[in-house]
Tab-separated table of C-alpha atoms and ligand atoms in Angstrom:
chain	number	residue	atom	x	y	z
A	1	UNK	CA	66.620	106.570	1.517
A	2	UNK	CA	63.788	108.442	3.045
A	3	UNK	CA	61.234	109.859	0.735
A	4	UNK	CA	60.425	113.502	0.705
A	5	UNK	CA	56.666	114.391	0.915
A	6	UNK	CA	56.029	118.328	-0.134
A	7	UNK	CA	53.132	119.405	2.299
A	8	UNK	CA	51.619	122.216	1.245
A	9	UNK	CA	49.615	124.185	3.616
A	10	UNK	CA	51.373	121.922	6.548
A	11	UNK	CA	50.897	124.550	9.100
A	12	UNK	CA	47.586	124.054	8.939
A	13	UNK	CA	44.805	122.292	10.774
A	14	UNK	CA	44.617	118.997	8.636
A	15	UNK	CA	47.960	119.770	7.395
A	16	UNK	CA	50.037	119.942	10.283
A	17	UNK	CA	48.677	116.148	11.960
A	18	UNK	CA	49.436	114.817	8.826
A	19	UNK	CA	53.113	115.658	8.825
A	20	UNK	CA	53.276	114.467	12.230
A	21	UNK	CA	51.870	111.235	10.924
A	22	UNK	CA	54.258	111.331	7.867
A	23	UNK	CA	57.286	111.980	10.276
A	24	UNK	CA	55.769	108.906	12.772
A	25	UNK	CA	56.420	106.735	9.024
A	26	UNK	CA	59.773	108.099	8.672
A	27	UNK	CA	59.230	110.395	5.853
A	28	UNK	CA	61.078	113.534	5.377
A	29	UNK	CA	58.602	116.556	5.123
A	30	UNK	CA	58.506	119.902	3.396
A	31	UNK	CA	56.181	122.159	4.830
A	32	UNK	CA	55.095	125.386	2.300
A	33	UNK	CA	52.676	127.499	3.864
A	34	UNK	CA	51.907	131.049	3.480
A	35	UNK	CA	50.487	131.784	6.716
A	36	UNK	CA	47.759	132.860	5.910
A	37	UNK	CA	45.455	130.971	8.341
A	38	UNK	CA	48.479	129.430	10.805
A	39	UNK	CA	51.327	130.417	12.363
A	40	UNK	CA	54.836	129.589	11.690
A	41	UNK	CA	55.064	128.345	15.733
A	42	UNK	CA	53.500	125.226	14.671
A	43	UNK	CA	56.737	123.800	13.124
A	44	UNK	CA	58.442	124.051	16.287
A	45	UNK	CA	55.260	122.403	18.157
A	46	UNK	CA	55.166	119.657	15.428
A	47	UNK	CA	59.015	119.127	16.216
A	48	UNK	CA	58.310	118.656	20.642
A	49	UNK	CA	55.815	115.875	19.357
A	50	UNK	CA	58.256	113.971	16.615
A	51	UNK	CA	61.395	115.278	17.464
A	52	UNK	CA	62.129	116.386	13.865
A	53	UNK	CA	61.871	119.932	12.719
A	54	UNK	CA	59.797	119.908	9.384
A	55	UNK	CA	61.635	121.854	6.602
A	56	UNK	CA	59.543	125.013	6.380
A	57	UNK	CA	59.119	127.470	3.293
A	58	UNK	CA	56.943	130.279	3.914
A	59	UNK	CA	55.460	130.967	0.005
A	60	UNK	CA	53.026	131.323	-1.569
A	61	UNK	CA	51.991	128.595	-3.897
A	62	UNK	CA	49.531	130.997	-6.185
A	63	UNK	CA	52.841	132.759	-7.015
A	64	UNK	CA	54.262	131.230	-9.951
A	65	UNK	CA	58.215	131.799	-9.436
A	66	UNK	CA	58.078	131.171	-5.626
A	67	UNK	CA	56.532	127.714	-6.590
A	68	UNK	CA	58.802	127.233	-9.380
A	69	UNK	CA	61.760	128.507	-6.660
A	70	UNK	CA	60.163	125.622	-4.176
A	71	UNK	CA	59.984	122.772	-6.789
A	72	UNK	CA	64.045	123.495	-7.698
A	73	UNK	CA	65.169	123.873	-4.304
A	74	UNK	CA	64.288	120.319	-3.381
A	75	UNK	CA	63.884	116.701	-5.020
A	76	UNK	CA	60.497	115.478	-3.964
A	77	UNK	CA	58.735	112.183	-4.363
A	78	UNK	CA	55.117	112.817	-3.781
A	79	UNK	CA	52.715	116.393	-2.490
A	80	UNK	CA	50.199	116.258	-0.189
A	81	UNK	CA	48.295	119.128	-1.122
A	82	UNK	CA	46.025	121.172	1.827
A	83	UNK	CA	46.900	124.949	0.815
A	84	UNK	CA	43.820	126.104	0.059
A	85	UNK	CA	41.288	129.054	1.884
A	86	UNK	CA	38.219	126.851	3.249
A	87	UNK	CA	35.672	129.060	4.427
A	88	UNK	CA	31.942	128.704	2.304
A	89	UNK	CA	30.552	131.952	3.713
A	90	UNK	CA	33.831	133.814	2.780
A	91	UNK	CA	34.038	132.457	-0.742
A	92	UNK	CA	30.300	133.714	-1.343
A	93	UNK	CA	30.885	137.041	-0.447
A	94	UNK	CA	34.339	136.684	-2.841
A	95	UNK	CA	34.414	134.356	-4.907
A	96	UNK	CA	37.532	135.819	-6.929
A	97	UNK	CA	39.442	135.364	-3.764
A	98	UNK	CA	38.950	131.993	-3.483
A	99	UNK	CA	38.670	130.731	-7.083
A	100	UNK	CA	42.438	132.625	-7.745
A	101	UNK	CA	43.980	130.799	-4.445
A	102	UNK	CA	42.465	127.630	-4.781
A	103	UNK	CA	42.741	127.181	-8.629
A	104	UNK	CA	46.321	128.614	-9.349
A	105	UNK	CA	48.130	127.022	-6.419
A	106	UNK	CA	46.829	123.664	-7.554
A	107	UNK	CA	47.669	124.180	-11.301
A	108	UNK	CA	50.985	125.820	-10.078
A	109	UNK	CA	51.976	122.806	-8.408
A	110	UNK	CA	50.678	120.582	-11.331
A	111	UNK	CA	52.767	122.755	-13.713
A	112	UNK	CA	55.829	122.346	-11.519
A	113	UNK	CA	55.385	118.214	-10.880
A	114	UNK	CA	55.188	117.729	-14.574
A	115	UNK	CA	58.424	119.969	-14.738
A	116	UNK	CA	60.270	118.069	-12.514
A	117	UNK	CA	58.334	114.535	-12.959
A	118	UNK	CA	56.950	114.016	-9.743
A	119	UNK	CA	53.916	111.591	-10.030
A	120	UNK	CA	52.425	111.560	-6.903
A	121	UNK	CA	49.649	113.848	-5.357
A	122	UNK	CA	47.243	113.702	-2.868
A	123	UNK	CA	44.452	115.861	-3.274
A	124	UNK	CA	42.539	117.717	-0.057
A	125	UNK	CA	38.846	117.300	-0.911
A	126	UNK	CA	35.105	117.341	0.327
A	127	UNK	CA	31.960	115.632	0.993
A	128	UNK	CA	30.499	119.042	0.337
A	129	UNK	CA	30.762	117.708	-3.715
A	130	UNK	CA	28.078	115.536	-2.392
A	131	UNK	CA	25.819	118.448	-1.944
A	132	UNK	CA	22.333	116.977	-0.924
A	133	UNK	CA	22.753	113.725	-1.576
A	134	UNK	CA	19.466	111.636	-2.523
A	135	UNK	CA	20.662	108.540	-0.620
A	136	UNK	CA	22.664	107.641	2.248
A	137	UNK	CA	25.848	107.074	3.784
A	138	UNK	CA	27.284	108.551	0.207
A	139	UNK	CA	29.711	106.420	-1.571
A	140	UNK	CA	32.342	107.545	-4.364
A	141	UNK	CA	29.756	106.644	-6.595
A	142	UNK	CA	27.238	108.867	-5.667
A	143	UNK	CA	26.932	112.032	-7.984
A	144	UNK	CA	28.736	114.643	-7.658
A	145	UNK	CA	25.881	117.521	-7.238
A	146	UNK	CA	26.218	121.223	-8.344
A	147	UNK	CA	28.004	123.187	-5.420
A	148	UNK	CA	26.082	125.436	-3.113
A	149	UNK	CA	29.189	127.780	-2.587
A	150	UNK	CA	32.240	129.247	-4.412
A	151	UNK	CA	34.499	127.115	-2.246
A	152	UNK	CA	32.916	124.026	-2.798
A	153	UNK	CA	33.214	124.546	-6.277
A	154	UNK	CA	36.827	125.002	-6.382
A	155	UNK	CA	36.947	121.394	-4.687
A	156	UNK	CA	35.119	119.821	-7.580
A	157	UNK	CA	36.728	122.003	-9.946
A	158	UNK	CA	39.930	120.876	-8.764
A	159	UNK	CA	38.916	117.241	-9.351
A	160	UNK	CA	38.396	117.535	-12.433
A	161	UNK	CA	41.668	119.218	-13.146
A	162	UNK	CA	43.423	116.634	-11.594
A	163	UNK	CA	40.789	113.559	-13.394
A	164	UNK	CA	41.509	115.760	-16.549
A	165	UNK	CA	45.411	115.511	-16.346
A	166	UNK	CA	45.406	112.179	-14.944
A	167	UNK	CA	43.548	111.224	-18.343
A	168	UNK	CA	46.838	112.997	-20.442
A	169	UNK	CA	49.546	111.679	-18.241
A	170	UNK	CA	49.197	107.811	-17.470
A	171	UNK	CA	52.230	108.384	-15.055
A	172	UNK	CA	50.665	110.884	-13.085
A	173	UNK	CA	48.626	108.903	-9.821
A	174	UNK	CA	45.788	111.180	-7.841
A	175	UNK	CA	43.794	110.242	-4.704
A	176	UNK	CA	41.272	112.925	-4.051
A	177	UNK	CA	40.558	112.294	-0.494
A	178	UNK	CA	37.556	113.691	-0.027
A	179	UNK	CA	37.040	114.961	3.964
A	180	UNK	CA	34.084	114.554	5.968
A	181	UNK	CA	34.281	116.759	9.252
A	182	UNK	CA	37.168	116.892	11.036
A	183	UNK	CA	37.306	117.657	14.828
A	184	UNK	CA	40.042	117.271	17.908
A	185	UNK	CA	43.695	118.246	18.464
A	186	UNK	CA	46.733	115.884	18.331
A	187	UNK	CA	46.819	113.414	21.841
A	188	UNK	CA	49.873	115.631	22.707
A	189	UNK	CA	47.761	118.745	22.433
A	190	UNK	CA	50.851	120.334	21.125
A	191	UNK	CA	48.637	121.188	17.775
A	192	UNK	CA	45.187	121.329	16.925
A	193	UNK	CA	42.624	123.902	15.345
A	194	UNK	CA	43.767	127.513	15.375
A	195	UNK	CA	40.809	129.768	13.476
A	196	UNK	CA	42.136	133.302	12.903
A	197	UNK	CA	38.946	135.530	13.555
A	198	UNK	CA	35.387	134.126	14.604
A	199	UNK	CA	35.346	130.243	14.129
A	200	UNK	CA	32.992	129.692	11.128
A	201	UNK	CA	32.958	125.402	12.245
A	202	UNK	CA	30.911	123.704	14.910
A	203	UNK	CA	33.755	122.853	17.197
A	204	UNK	CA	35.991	126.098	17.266
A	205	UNK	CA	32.745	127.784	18.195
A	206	UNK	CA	31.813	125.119	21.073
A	207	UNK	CA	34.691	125.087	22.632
A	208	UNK	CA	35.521	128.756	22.576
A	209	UNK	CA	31.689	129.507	23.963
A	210	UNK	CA	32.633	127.398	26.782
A	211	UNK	CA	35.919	128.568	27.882
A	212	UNK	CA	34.425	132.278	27.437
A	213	UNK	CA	35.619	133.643	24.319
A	214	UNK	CA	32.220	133.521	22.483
A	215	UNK	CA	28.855	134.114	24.714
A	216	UNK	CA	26.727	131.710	22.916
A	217	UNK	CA	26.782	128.755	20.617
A	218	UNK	CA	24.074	129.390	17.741
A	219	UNK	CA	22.721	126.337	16.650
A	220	UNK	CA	21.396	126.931	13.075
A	221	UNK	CA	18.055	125.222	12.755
A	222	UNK	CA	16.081	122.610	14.617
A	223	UNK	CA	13.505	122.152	11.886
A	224	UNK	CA	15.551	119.802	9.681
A	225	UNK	CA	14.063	116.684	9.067
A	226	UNK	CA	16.386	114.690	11.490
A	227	UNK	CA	15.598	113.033	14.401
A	228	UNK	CA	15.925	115.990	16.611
A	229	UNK	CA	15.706	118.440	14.080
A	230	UNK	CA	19.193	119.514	14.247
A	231	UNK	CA	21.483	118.852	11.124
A	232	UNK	CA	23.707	115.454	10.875
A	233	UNK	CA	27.318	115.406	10.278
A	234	UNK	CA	29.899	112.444	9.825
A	235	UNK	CA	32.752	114.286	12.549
A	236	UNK	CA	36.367	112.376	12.322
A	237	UNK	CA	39.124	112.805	15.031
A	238	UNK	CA	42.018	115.172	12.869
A	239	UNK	CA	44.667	112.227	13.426
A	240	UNK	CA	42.375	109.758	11.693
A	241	UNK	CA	41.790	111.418	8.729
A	242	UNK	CA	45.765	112.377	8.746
A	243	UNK	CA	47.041	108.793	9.072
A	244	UNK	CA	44.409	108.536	5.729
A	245	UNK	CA	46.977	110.523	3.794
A	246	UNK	CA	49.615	108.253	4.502
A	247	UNK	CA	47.716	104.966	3.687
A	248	UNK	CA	47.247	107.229	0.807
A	249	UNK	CA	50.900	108.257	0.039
A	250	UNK	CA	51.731	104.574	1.147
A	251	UNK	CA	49.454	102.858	-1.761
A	252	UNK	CA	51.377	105.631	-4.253
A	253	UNK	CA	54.598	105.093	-3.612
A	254	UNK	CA	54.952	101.453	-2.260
A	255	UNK	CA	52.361	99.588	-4.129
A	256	UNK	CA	51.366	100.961	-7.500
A	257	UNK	CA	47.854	100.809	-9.045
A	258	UNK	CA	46.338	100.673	-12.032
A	259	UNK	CA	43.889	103.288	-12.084
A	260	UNK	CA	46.012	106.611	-11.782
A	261	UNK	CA	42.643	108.517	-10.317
A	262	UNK	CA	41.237	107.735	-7.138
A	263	UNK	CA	39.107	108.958	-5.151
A	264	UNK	CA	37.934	108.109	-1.063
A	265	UNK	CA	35.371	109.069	1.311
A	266	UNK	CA	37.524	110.045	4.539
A	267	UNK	CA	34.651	109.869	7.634
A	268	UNK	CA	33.906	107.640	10.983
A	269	UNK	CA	30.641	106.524	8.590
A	270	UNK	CA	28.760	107.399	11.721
A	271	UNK	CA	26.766	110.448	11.836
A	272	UNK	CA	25.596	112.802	14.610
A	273	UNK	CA	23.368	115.872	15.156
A	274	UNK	CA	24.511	119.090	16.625
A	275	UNK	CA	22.958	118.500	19.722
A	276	UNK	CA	24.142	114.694	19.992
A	277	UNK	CA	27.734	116.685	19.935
A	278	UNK	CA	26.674	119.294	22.395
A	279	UNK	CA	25.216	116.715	24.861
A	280	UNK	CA	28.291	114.061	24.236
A	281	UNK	CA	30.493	117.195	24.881
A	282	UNK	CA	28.981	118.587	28.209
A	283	UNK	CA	29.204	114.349	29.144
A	284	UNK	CA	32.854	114.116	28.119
A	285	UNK	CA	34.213	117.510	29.708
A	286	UNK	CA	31.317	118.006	32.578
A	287	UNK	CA	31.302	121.568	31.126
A	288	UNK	CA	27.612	123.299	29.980
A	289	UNK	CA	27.596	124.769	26.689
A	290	UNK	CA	25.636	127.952	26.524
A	291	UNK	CA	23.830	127.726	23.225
A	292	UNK	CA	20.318	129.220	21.423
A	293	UNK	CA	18.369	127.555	18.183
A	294	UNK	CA	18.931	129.991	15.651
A	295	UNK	CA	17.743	130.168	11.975
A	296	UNK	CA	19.138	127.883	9.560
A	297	UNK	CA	22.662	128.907	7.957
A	298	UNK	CA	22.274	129.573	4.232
A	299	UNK	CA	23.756	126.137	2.448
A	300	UNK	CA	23.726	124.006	5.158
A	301	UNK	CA	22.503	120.527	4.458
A	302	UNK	CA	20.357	118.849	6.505
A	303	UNK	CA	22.392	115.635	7.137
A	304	UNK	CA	25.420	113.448	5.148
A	305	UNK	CA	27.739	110.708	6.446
A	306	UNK	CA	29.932	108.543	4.635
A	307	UNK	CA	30.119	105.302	3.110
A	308	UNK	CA	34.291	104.488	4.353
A	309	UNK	CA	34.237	100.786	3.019
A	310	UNK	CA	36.076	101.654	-0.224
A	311	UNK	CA	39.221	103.299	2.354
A	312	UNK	CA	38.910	100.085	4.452
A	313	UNK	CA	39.327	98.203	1.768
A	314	UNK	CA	41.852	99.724	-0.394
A	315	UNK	CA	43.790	102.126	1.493
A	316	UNK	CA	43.557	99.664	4.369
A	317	UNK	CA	42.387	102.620	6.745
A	318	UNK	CA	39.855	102.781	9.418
A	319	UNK	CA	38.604	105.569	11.467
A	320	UNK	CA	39.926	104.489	14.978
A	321	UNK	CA	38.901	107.240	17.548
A	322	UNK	CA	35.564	107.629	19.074
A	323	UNK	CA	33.578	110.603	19.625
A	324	UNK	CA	34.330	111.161	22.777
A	325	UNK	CA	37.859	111.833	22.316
A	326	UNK	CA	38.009	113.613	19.250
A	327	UNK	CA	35.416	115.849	22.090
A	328	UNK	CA	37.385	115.668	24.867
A	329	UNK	CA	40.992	116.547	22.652
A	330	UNK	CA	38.975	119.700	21.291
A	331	UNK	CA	38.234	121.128	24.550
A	332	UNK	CA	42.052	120.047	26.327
A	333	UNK	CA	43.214	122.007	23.193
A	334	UNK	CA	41.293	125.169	23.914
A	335	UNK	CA	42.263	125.055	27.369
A	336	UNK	CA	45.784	125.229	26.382
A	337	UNK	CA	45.447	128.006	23.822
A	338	UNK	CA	44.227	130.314	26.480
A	339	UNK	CA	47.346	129.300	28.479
A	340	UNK	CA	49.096	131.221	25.805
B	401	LIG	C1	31.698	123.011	5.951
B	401	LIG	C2	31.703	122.637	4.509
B	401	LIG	C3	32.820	121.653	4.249
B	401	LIG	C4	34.128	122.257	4.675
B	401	LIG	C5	34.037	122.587	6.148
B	401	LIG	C6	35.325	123.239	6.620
B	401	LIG	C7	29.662	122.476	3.201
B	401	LIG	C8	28.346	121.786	3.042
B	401	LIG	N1	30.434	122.015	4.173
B	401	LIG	O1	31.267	121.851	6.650
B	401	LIG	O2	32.895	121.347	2.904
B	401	LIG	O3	35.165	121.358	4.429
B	401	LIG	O4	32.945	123.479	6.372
B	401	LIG	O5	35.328	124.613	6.516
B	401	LIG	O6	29.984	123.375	2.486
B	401	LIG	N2	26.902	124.739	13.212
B	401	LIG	C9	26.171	125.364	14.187
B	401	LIG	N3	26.700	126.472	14.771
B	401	LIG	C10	27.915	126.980	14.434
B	401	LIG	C11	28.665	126.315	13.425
B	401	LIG	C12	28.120	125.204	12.827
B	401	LIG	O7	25.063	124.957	14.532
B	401	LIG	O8	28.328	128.007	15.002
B	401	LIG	C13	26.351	123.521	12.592
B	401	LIG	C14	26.169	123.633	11.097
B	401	LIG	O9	24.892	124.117	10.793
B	401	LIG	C15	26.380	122.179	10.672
B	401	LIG	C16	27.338	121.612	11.688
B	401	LIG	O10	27.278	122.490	12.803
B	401	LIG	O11	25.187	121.483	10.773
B	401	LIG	C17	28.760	121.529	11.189
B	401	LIG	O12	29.113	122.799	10.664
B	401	LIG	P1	30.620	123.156	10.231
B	401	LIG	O13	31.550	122.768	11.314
B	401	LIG	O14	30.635	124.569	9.769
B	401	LIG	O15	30.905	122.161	9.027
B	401	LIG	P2	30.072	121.928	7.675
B	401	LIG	O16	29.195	123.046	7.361
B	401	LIG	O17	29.487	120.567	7.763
């Protein structure tokens, strides 16, 4: 029989490529998603790509009895869990906000797998636990550094919930996947990254400067100590880092492992500068992107990549797509959101 993954936030950015990826495997999906940065159009859009309409419940995991309603409703194997706000300049200016989502959907969910003893969970983290690291590409090894935002914070809190309860419960298995940056839309360009407001990430911005949403592209700083002054990031196409949750799902539920905590650097371990992307962009699309050097943006680091050979090795996973598609899929994308 098929096994049922429990997505939650699957309407989503990350979230909804990785139930396309899930569905590609043959597993049955539950999507829970409270909307709050998606729509509920993207089930049907995931659906014209796999040709299977993802169960879809629209709660709200922070609420105790609608998670408790979810976990009795259905019999699930493993949870994938995205739902989460993700925004570092938003969770500064309110941290309540985020530390109440972010916390009490993940302990919810706990709370309700050790009800129903479900095992399995993947865990949506960050590089941004990494803070500034001292040496680079960063490995799993490298220590965890204080966080420079209220969002960050809940990422590294969360780990150690989940290290914490892994520690209690021998039965329980966590991978923490922990995301570098991830970029581009789905080959079908049926989904792909839909920011509600003003994009606070690189590529959202980009691509909405050029198709004439946004007048200019800020660049924030060109006095880091990079080669061209401009900060470094470790960019991964979206479908990359989703087929990464189902190597990770995979070694869960198919293989077994000893250590019921894990923890993986998701990234290309290539990094580029913001105006390598720029410049790669405008090469890719033939499009100019109108952008000005601006200050520096309050916690930004000035450069991180990753260290991937721990996921090549034991979630048998590489980072397939280049650049220039993960580039050239961003700006298709926003050409077919203004269609709409
Ligand atoms: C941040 C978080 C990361 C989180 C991700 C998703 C940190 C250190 N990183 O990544 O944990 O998962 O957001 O929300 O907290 N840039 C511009 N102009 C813009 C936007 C960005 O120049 O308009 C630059 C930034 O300075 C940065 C790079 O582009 O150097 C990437 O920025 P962004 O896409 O926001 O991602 P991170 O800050 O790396």
């Amino acid at each position: 029989m098929n096994k049922t993954i429990l997505v939650t936030g699957g309407t989503g950015y990350i979230g909804s490529h990785t139930v396309v990826a899930l569905q590609e495997k043959g597993y049955k999906v539950i999507i829970a998603d409270n909307l709050a940065n998606s729509e509920k159009e993207v089930i049907y859009n995931i659906e014209k790509i796999s040709h299977v309409l993802p169960q879809f419940e629209p709660i709200d995991l922070a609420n105790e009895q609608a998670c408790e309603a979810l976990f009795n409703k259905y019999s699930i194997n493993a949870v994938i869990h995205f739902a989460a706000y993700k925004y570092v300049n938003e969770s500064v200016n309110n941290p309540l906000r985020y530390y109440k989502n972010n916390l009490i959907s993940l302990l919810n969910v706990l709370n309700e797998m050790k009800k129903h003893n479900i095992c399995n969970i993947v865990f949506s983290s960050s590089c941004t636990v990494y803070g500034t690291p001292d040496t680079l590409p960063v490995t799993e090894t490298s220590p965890v550094k204080k966080s420079m935002s209220p969002y960050g914070n809940t990422k590294q809190v969360a780990e150690e919930i989940l290290e914490d309860n892994c520690k209690a419960d021998r039965h329980l298995k966590v991978i923490s996947l922990r995301y570098f940056n991830p970029i581009g839309a789905h080959p079908s360009i049926k989904i792909g990254e839909t920011a509600k407001g003003i994009p606070q990430n690189l590529l959202p911005y980009l691509t909405q400067t050029v198709i004439g949403k946004r007048e200019f592209l800020s660049v924030f700083g060109n006095d880091y100590n990079t080669p061209d002054g401009t900060c470094i990031r470790d960019y991964i196409h979206v479908m990359d880092l989703a087929y990464a949750h189902v190597c990770a799902i995979e070694r869960m539920l198919h293989m077994g492992s000893d250590i019921n905590y894990e923890v993986f650097n998701v990234g290309t371990g290539k990094g580029y500068s913001v105006l390598e992307i720029i410049q790669t962009f405008e090469k890719v699309t033939g499009m100019k992107v109108n952008f000005q050097f601006k200050g520096r943006r309050e916690g930004d680091i000035a450069q991180i990549w990753a260290d991937t050979s721990l996921a090549n090795k034991v979630l048998k996973w590489e980072a397939l797509y280049a650049l220039e598609d993960m580039l050239l899929s961003a700006w298709k994308w926003e050409k077919e959101l203004a269609k709409s």
